Coordinates of C-alpha atoms in Angstrom, one line a residue:
Chain A
M62 CA -33.5 38.9 41.0
G63 CA -36.0 41.7 41.4
R64 CA -37.6 44.3 39.3
M65 CA -35.7 47.6 39.5
I66 CA -37.5 49.8 37.0
S67 CA -41.0 49.6 35.6
V68 CA -42.3 51.9 33.0
E69 CA -46.0 51.7 32.1
K70 CA -47.7 53.5 29.2
V71 CA -45.5 56.5 29.4
Y72 CA -46.1 59.5 27.2
K73 CA -44.0 62.6 27.1
S74 CA -44.6 65.8 25.1
F75 CA -42.8 69.0 24.8
G76 CA -45.6 71.4 23.9
T77 CA -47.2 69.8 20.9
L78 CA -44.2 67.6 20.1
E79 CA -44.8 64.1 21.3
V80 CA -41.3 62.6 22.1
L81 CA -42.4 59.4 23.9
K82 CA -45.4 57.4 22.9
D83 CA -46.7 54.5 25.0
I84 CA -43.4 53.3 26.4
N85 CA -43.6 50.1 28.4
L86 CA -40.5 48.7 29.9
E87 CA -39.1 46.7 32.8
V88 CA -35.5 46.4 34.0
Q89 CA -34.5 43.5 36.2
Q90 CA -31.7 43.6 38.8
G91 CA -28.3 43.1 37.3
E92 CA -29.5 43.7 33.8
V93 CA -27.6 45.9 31.3
L94 CA -30.3 47.5 29.1
C95 CA -28.9 49.3 26.1
I96 CA -31.1 51.8 24.3
I97 CA -30.1 52.5 20.7
G98 CA -31.8 54.5 17.9
P99 CA -31.4 57.5 15.7
S100 CA -31.1 60.9 17.3
G101 CA -34.4 62.5 18.1
S102 CA -35.9 59.1 18.8
G103 CA -36.5 59.9 22.4
K104 CA -33.9 57.7 24.0
S105 CA -32.3 60.4 26.1
T106 CA -35.7 61.7 27.1
L107 CA -36.8 58.3 28.3
L108 CA -33.6 58.0 30.4
R109 CA -34.1 61.4 31.8
C110 CA -37.7 60.5 32.8
L111 CA -36.3 57.7 34.9
N112 CA -34.6 60.0 37.3
H113 CA -37.2 62.8 37.1
L114 CA -35.0 65.2 35.1
E115 CA -38.0 65.2 32.8
V116 CA -41.5 64.9 34.1
I117 CA -43.7 62.5 32.1
T118 CA -47.0 63.7 30.6
S119 CA -48.9 60.5 31.4
G120 CA -48.2 57.0 32.5
K121 CA -46.4 55.5 35.5
I122 CA -42.8 54.9 36.5
M123 CA -41.8 52.7 39.4
I124 CA -38.3 52.5 40.8
E125 CA -38.1 49.3 42.8
D126 CA -41.3 49.5 44.8
D127 CA -41.4 53.2 44.9
L128 CA -43.7 55.2 42.7
L129 CA -41.6 57.9 41.0
A130 CA -44.4 59.4 38.8
E131 CA -47.9 58.6 37.9
K132 CA -49.7 61.0 35.7
L133 CA -52.7 61.3 33.5
D134 CA -52.7 64.1 31.0
G135 CA -50.0 66.0 32.9
K136 CA -51.7 65.8 36.3
N137 CA -50.6 63.8 39.2
Q138 CA -52.8 60.8 39.9
F139 CA -52.0 61.0 43.6
K140 CA -49.2 62.3 45.8
I141 CA -46.3 60.1 46.4
A142 CA -46.8 59.2 50.0
H143 CA -43.9 57.4 51.5
K144 CA -40.8 58.8 49.9
K145 CA -39.7 62.0 48.4
I146 CA -38.9 62.1 44.7
S147 CA -35.3 63.2 45.5
E148 CA -34.9 60.2 47.8
I149 CA -36.0 57.8 45.1
C150 CA -33.7 59.5 42.7
T151 CA -30.7 58.8 44.9
E152 CA -31.2 55.2 44.0
L153 CA -30.2 56.1 40.5
G154 CA -26.8 57.4 39.5
M155 CA -26.6 59.3 36.2
V156 CA -23.7 59.8 33.9
F157 CA -24.1 62.6 31.3
Q158 CA -22.9 63.0 27.8
R159 CA -21.1 66.2 28.7
F160 CA -19.8 64.9 32.1
N161 CA -21.2 67.9 34.0
L162 CA -18.5 67.7 36.6
F163 CA -18.5 70.7 39.0
P164 CA -15.7 72.8 37.6
H165 CA -15.0 74.8 40.8
M166 CA -14.3 71.6 42.8
T167 CA -11.4 69.2 42.6
V168 CA -12.0 65.6 41.6
L169 CA -12.2 64.5 45.2
Q170 CA -14.6 67.3 46.2
N171 CA -16.8 66.4 43.2
I172 CA -17.1 62.9 44.5
I173 CA -17.7 63.6 48.1
E174 CA -20.0 66.6 47.7
A175 CA -23.3 64.7 47.5
P176 CA -22.4 61.9 50.0
V177 CA -21.6 64.7 52.5
S178 CA -24.3 67.2 51.7
V179 CA -27.2 64.8 50.8
K180 CA -26.4 61.6 52.6
K181 CA -24.8 63.3 55.6
L182 CA -21.8 61.0 55.6
S183 CA -18.8 62.2 57.6
K184 CA -16.1 63.7 55.4
A185 CA -13.7 61.0 56.4
E186 CA -16.1 58.2 55.4
A187 CA -16.9 60.0 52.1
V188 CA -13.2 60.5 51.3
A189 CA -12.3 56.9 52.1
Y190 CA -15.0 55.6 49.7
A191 CA -14.2 58.2 47.1
M192 CA -10.6 57.0 47.1
E193 CA -11.8 53.4 46.6
L194 CA -13.9 54.5 43.6
L195 CA -11.0 56.6 42.2
K196 CA -8.9 53.4 42.4
M197 CA -11.6 51.5 40.6
V198 CA -11.6 54.0 37.7
G199 CA -7.8 54.3 37.8
L200 CA -7.5 58.0 38.7
E201 CA -6.3 58.0 42.3
D202 CA -3.4 60.3 41.4
K203 CA -5.8 62.9 40.0
K204 CA -7.8 63.5 43.2
D205 CA -6.6 67.1 43.7
E206 CA -6.9 68.2 40.1
Y207 CA -9.6 70.4 38.8
P208 CA -11.8 68.9 36.0
A209 CA -10.6 71.3 33.4
R210 CA -7.1 69.8 33.7
L211 CA -8.3 66.3 32.8
S212 CA -8.9 64.7 29.5
G213 CA -12.5 64.0 28.4
G214 CA -12.1 60.3 29.2
Q215 CA -10.7 61.1 32.6
Q216 CA -13.5 63.5 33.3
Q217 CA -16.1 60.9 32.4
R218 CA -14.5 58.3 34.7
V219 CA -14.6 60.8 37.5
A220 CA -18.3 61.4 36.7
I221 CA -18.9 57.7 37.0
A222 CA -17.1 57.6 40.3
R223 CA -19.1 60.6 41.5
A224 CA -22.4 58.9 40.6
L225 CA -21.3 55.7 42.3
A226 CA -20.4 57.5 45.5
M227 CA -24.1 57.8 46.3
K228 CA -24.2 53.9 46.2
P229 CA -27.0 53.8 43.7
K230 CA -28.8 50.6 42.8
I231 CA -29.2 51.6 39.2
M232 CA -26.8 53.5 36.9
L233 CA -28.1 55.5 34.0
F234 CA -25.7 56.4 31.1
D235 CA -26.8 59.1 28.6
E236 CA -24.5 58.6 25.6
P237 CA -21.4 58.6 27.9
T238 CA -18.9 58.3 25.1
S239 CA -20.4 60.6 22.5
A240 CA -18.5 63.7 23.5
L241 CA -15.2 61.9 23.6
D242 CA -12.3 61.8 21.2
P243 CA -12.3 58.3 19.7
E244 CA -9.1 57.2 21.4
L245 CA -10.6 58.0 24.8
V246 CA -13.8 56.0 24.4
G247 CA -12.2 52.7 25.4
E248 CA -11.1 53.7 28.9
V249 CA -14.7 54.8 29.7
L250 CA -16.2 51.6 28.3
E251 CA -13.7 49.6 30.3
V252 CA -15.0 51.1 33.5
M253 CA -18.6 50.5 32.4
K254 CA -17.8 46.9 31.6
K255 CA -16.3 46.5 35.1
L256 CA -19.5 47.8 36.6
A257 CA -21.6 45.5 34.5
R258 CA -19.6 42.5 35.5
G259 CA -19.9 43.6 39.2
G260 CA -23.7 43.1 38.8
M261 CA -24.8 46.7 38.6
T262 CA -28.2 47.3 37.0
M263 CA -27.5 49.7 34.1
V264 CA -29.5 51.5 31.5
V265 CA -27.3 52.8 28.7
V266 CA -28.2 55.1 25.9
T267 CA -25.4 54.6 23.5
H268 CA -24.1 54.7 19.9
E269 CA -21.4 52.2 20.8
M270 CA -22.9 49.1 19.1
G271 CA -19.8 47.1 20.1
F272 CA -20.5 47.8 23.8
A273 CA -24.2 47.0 23.4
K274 CA -23.3 43.7 21.7
E275 CA -20.7 42.7 24.2
V276 CA -22.1 43.8 27.5
G277 CA -25.8 44.4 26.9
S278 CA -28.2 41.8 28.3
R279 CA -31.0 43.3 26.3
V280 CA -31.2 45.9 23.6
I281 CA -34.0 48.3 22.8
F282 CA -34.3 50.1 19.5
M283 CA -36.2 53.3 19.7
D284 CA -37.6 55.3 16.7
K285 CA -39.9 58.3 16.6
G286 CA -40.7 58.1 20.3
E287 CA -41.6 54.4 20.3
I288 CA -39.9 51.2 21.2
S289 CA -39.9 49.6 17.9
E290 CA -37.9 46.5 18.7
E291 CA -36.6 44.8 21.7
G292 CA -34.5 41.7 22.2
T293 CA -31.1 40.1 23.1
P294 CA -28.1 41.8 21.4
E295 CA -27.7 38.7 19.2
A296 CA -31.3 38.9 18.0
I297 CA -31.3 42.7 17.4
F298 CA -27.9 42.9 15.7
S299 CA -27.8 39.7 13.7
N300 CA -31.4 39.3 12.9
P301 CA -33.4 42.5 13.3
K302 CA -37.1 42.0 12.5
N303 CA -38.1 45.6 12.2
E304 CA -37.5 47.4 8.9
R305 CA -36.5 50.6 10.7
T306 CA -34.1 48.7 13.0
R307 CA -32.4 47.1 9.9
A308 CA -32.1 50.5 8.2
F309 CA -30.6 52.1 11.3
L310 CA -28.1 49.3 11.9
Q311 CA -27.0 49.3 8.3
K312 CA -26.1 52.9 8.7
V313 CA -24.2 52.6 12.0
L314 CA -22.5 49.2 11.7
Chain B
M99 CA 0.0 124.6 47.9
D100 CA -0.2 125.4 51.5
L101 CA -3.9 125.7 51.1
I102 CA -4.2 122.2 49.7
I103 CA -2.0 120.7 52.4
S104 CA -3.9 122.4 55.2
K105 CA -7.2 121.1 53.9
I106 CA -6.0 117.5 53.3
P107 CA -7.3 116.2 56.7
Q108 CA -10.7 117.6 55.9
L109 CA -10.7 116.0 52.5
L110 CA -9.7 112.7 54.0
E111 CA -12.6 112.8 56.4
G112 CA -14.9 113.3 53.4
A113 CA -13.2 110.4 51.6
V114 CA -13.8 108.1 54.6
V115 CA -17.5 108.9 54.5
T116 CA -17.5 108.2 50.7
M117 CA -15.8 104.8 51.4
Q118 CA -18.3 104.0 54.1
L119 CA -21.2 104.8 51.9
T120 CA -19.8 102.7 49.1
V121 CA -18.9 99.6 51.2
V122 CA -22.2 99.6 53.1
A123 CA -24.2 100.0 49.9
V124 CA -22.3 97.2 48.1
V125 CA -22.6 94.8 51.0
F126 CA -26.3 95.3 51.5
G127 CA -26.8 95.7 47.8
M128 CA -25.2 92.3 47.2
I129 CA -27.3 90.5 49.8
L130 CA -30.5 92.2 48.5
G131 CA -29.4 91.6 44.9
L132 CA -28.9 87.9 45.5
F133 CA -32.4 87.5 46.9
L134 CA -33.9 89.6 44.1
A135 CA -32.0 87.5 41.5
L136 CA -33.2 84.3 43.0
G137 CA -36.6 85.7 43.1
R138 CA -36.4 86.6 39.4
L139 CA -35.3 83.0 38.7
S140 CA -38.1 81.6 40.9
K141 CA -40.8 79.4 39.3
N142 CA -43.3 81.3 41.5
A143 CA -44.7 83.9 39.2
V144 CA -45.7 86.2 42.0
V145 CA -42.2 86.3 43.5
D146 CA -40.8 86.9 40.1
K147 CA -43.1 89.8 39.4
I148 CA -42.5 91.4 42.8
C149 CA -38.7 91.3 42.2
W150 CA -39.2 92.5 38.6
F151 CA -41.2 95.5 39.9
Y152 CA -38.7 96.4 42.5
I153 CA -35.9 96.4 39.9
W154 CA -38.1 98.3 37.5
I155 CA -38.7 101.1 40.0
F156 CA -35.1 101.4 41.3
R157 CA -33.4 101.2 38.0
G158 CA -35.9 103.4 36.2
T159 CA -35.9 106.5 38.5
P160 CA -33.0 108.8 39.2
L161 CA -30.9 107.9 42.2
L162 CA -31.1 111.6 43.3
M163 CA -34.9 111.3 43.4
Q164 CA -34.6 108.1 45.5
I165 CA -32.3 109.9 48.0
F166 CA -34.8 112.8 48.3
F167 CA -37.6 110.3 48.7
F168 CA -36.0 108.6 51.7
Y169 CA -34.8 111.9 53.2
Y170 CA -37.8 114.2 52.6
A171 CA -40.8 112.4 51.3
L172 CA -41.0 109.2 53.2
P173 CA -40.9 110.9 56.7
L174 CA -43.6 113.3 55.5
A175 CA -45.7 110.5 54.2
L176 CA -45.4 108.7 57.5
G177 CA -46.7 111.7 59.4
K178 CA -43.5 113.4 60.6
T179 CA -43.4 111.1 63.7
F180 CA -39.9 110.1 62.7
S181 CA -37.3 110.9 60.2
F182 CA -34.1 109.4 58.9
G183 CA -30.9 111.3 59.5
A184 CA -29.1 112.2 56.3
M185 CA -26.6 109.3 56.9
T186 CA -29.4 106.7 57.3
A187 CA -31.4 108.0 54.3
A188 CA -28.2 107.9 52.2
F189 CA -27.3 104.4 53.3
I190 CA -30.8 103.2 52.5
A191 CA -31.2 104.9 49.2
L192 CA -27.7 103.7 47.9
S193 CA -28.2 100.1 49.2
L194 CA -31.6 99.7 47.7
N195 CA -30.5 101.3 44.4
S196 CA -27.4 99.2 44.1
G197 CA -29.4 96.1 45.0
A198 CA -31.5 96.5 41.9
Y199 CA -28.5 96.8 39.6
L200 CA -26.6 94.0 41.3
A201 CA -29.7 91.8 41.1
E202 CA -29.6 91.9 37.3
I203 CA -25.8 91.2 37.3
I204 CA -26.2 88.3 39.7
R205 CA -29.2 86.9 37.7
A206 CA -27.2 87.0 34.5
A207 CA -24.2 85.3 36.1
I208 CA -26.4 82.5 37.5
Q209 CA -28.2 82.0 34.2
S210 CA -24.9 81.8 32.4
I211 CA -24.0 78.7 34.3
D212 CA -24.5 75.6 32.1
K213 CA -27.8 73.9 32.9
G214 CA -26.1 70.6 33.1
Q215 CA -24.7 71.7 36.5
M216 CA -28.2 71.9 38.0
E217 CA -29.1 68.5 36.3
A218 CA -26.0 66.9 37.7
S219 CA -26.8 68.3 41.2
K220 CA -30.4 67.0 41.0
A221 CA -29.3 63.6 39.7
L222 CA -27.1 63.4 42.8
G223 CA -30.1 64.0 45.0
M224 CA -29.4 67.6 45.9
S225 CA -32.3 70.0 46.5
Y226 CA -32.7 73.2 44.6
G227 CA -31.4 75.2 47.5
Q228 CA -28.4 72.9 48.0
A229 CA -27.6 73.0 44.3
M230 CA -27.8 76.8 44.3
R231 CA -25.7 77.2 47.4
R232 CA -23.0 74.6 46.7
I233 CA -22.8 74.4 42.9
I234 CA -24.4 77.2 40.9
V235 CA -23.8 80.4 42.9
P236 CA -20.2 79.6 43.7
Q237 CA -19.5 79.1 40.0
S238 CA -21.1 82.5 39.2
Y239 CA -18.6 84.4 41.5
R240 CA -15.9 84.6 38.8
R241 CA -18.4 85.8 36.2
L242 CA -19.8 88.3 38.7
I243 CA -16.5 90.0 39.5
P244 CA -16.0 92.2 36.4
P245 CA -19.5 93.7 36.3
V246 CA -19.7 94.0 40.0
G247 CA -16.4 95.9 39.9
N248 CA -17.9 98.3 37.4
E249 CA -21.0 98.7 39.6
V250 CA -18.9 99.4 42.7
I251 CA -16.9 102.1 41.0
A252 CA -20.0 103.7 39.5
L253 CA -21.6 103.6 43.0
L254 CA -18.6 105.2 44.6
K255 CA -18.9 108.1 42.2
D256 CA -22.7 108.2 42.4
S257 CA -22.4 108.5 46.2
A258 CA -21.5 112.1 45.5
L259 CA -25.2 112.6 45.0
V260 CA -25.8 112.4 48.8
S261 CA -24.1 115.7 49.2
S262 CA -27.5 117.1 48.1
I263 CA -29.0 116.1 51.4
G264 CA -26.1 117.7 53.4
M265 CA -23.9 114.7 53.9
S266 CA -20.3 115.7 54.1
E267 CA -18.7 113.1 51.9
L268 CA -15.8 113.9 49.7
M269 CA -17.7 115.9 47.0
R270 CA -19.5 118.2 49.5
T271 CA -16.4 118.7 51.5
T272 CA -14.5 119.7 48.4
T273 CA -17.3 122.1 47.3
Q274 CA -17.4 123.7 50.7
I275 CA -13.6 124.2 50.9
S276 CA -13.7 125.7 47.4
N277 CA -16.5 128.1 48.3
A278 CA -14.8 129.1 51.6
T279 CA -11.4 129.7 49.9
A280 CA -12.8 131.1 46.7
S281 CA -10.5 128.8 44.8
A282 CA -11.2 125.7 42.6
V283 CA -7.7 124.3 43.2
I284 CA -9.0 122.0 45.9
Y285 CA -10.8 119.9 43.2
L286 CA -7.4 118.6 42.1
P287 CA -6.5 116.6 45.3
S288 CA -10.2 115.7 45.6
A289 CA -10.1 114.1 42.1
A290 CA -6.9 112.4 43.1
L291 CA -8.6 110.9 46.1
Y292 CA -11.5 109.6 44.0
L293 CA -8.9 108.0 41.7
I294 CA -7.1 106.4 44.6
M295 CA -10.3 105.0 45.9
T296 CA -11.5 103.6 42.6
S297 CA -8.0 102.2 41.9
L298 CA -8.1 100.5 45.3
F299 CA -11.4 98.7 44.3
T300 CA -10.0 97.9 40.8
F301 CA -7.0 96.3 42.5
V302 CA -9.2 94.3 44.9
F303 CA -11.5 93.1 42.1
E304 CA -8.5 92.0 40.0
R305 CA -7.2 90.0 42.9
L306 CA -10.6 88.4 43.4
E307 CA -10.9 87.5 39.8
K308 CA -7.5 85.8 39.9
K309 CA -8.4 83.9 43.0
Y310 CA -11.6 82.5 41.5
S311 CA -10.0 81.7 38.2
V312 CA -7.8 78.9 39.6
Y313 CA -10.0 76.1 38.4
E314 CA -10.3 77.3 34.8

């Protein structure tokens, strides 16, 4: 067990709008952290800060032992010395709400693109691993299809395989099932459960309370840019302490 | 009729020059336009402003004036030690001019690509350059084709302006034949040649559009 992510006193503003306030958080290896909360509560922004898609205004984020960002009032505290931000970010895979597959590439090309162009793997190696991943998500037969020909659930499973192809140590999921038709949600959650059982460290922003309950090792409830409650799924779902958590859960459960 | 037939070889020579001008200006214009577009999208404000200024000048002044500038004014300003031939001046003016128009077309196409594509590329560890080269720009091709097709056809016809500096492209050739024979009938086959050339480009661009639509 080791610490994979640490977030200290993180603030994030868009202009005058403060979307994250004093966020402190640690994620241990193998943990599945689920972030829930009403829309606009800052959960997606927090997730996007973890792989530098958003740059924090102040605070500090560490990925394993590497400093991803340390800022005070929007200014860098010091330059990141030993690793480039893009290198640190390859430790994290990201799955987006809207899949964001590359539409001009086939499924297989989508998956091998980054391993070949970023990790400089040989094409043969990349293809071999991609086929393993496609088997894992149950889409081997779709390798030569373009994304537009796949269902939403299939696209999201390809997106998961694409992220895994970089062999990340941490997987970030940004509402991975929110854009899916209800009957397609299950197949994506199945793949995510498989990953969780395999010991992958995961941070999942989700509205799927069932998933959070079943797979989450810890649940965070965010509201108005703050972490207002944190605990085991049982504690949060059956005995929420915070008034706002209770009100939110009443609406969604 | 005999007159027309006897002048066809001359017209064809003019048409070849028109085609050369168009193709050269489009090829260099696309390369220049891509860099200008990337410059306009750059986070570097100075680069953005320089590219904006370039486009402002070349879109905002008459092409004919730009042709005169490179043929007459620039050599004068540089002290008459050198001068462009009409051909070179025409190539330069048309390329630089089409570059400005194509830059805006390319910029619009790149900006129309969903920003999730850049985010996904970055999340996979790609650099800005890699993401542009492998993911964003290739997706913009299909959206580029219809407006670029327009631009190419406009350019082909605008190339007639270089007849003013004595280049014997199709327009000038036609006018000369008309003057020499005291008959306007030669404009008919000349117009037909313009139509054939623009149709050729239309055909090529339709094929390209199909080719890049396979994934949609």
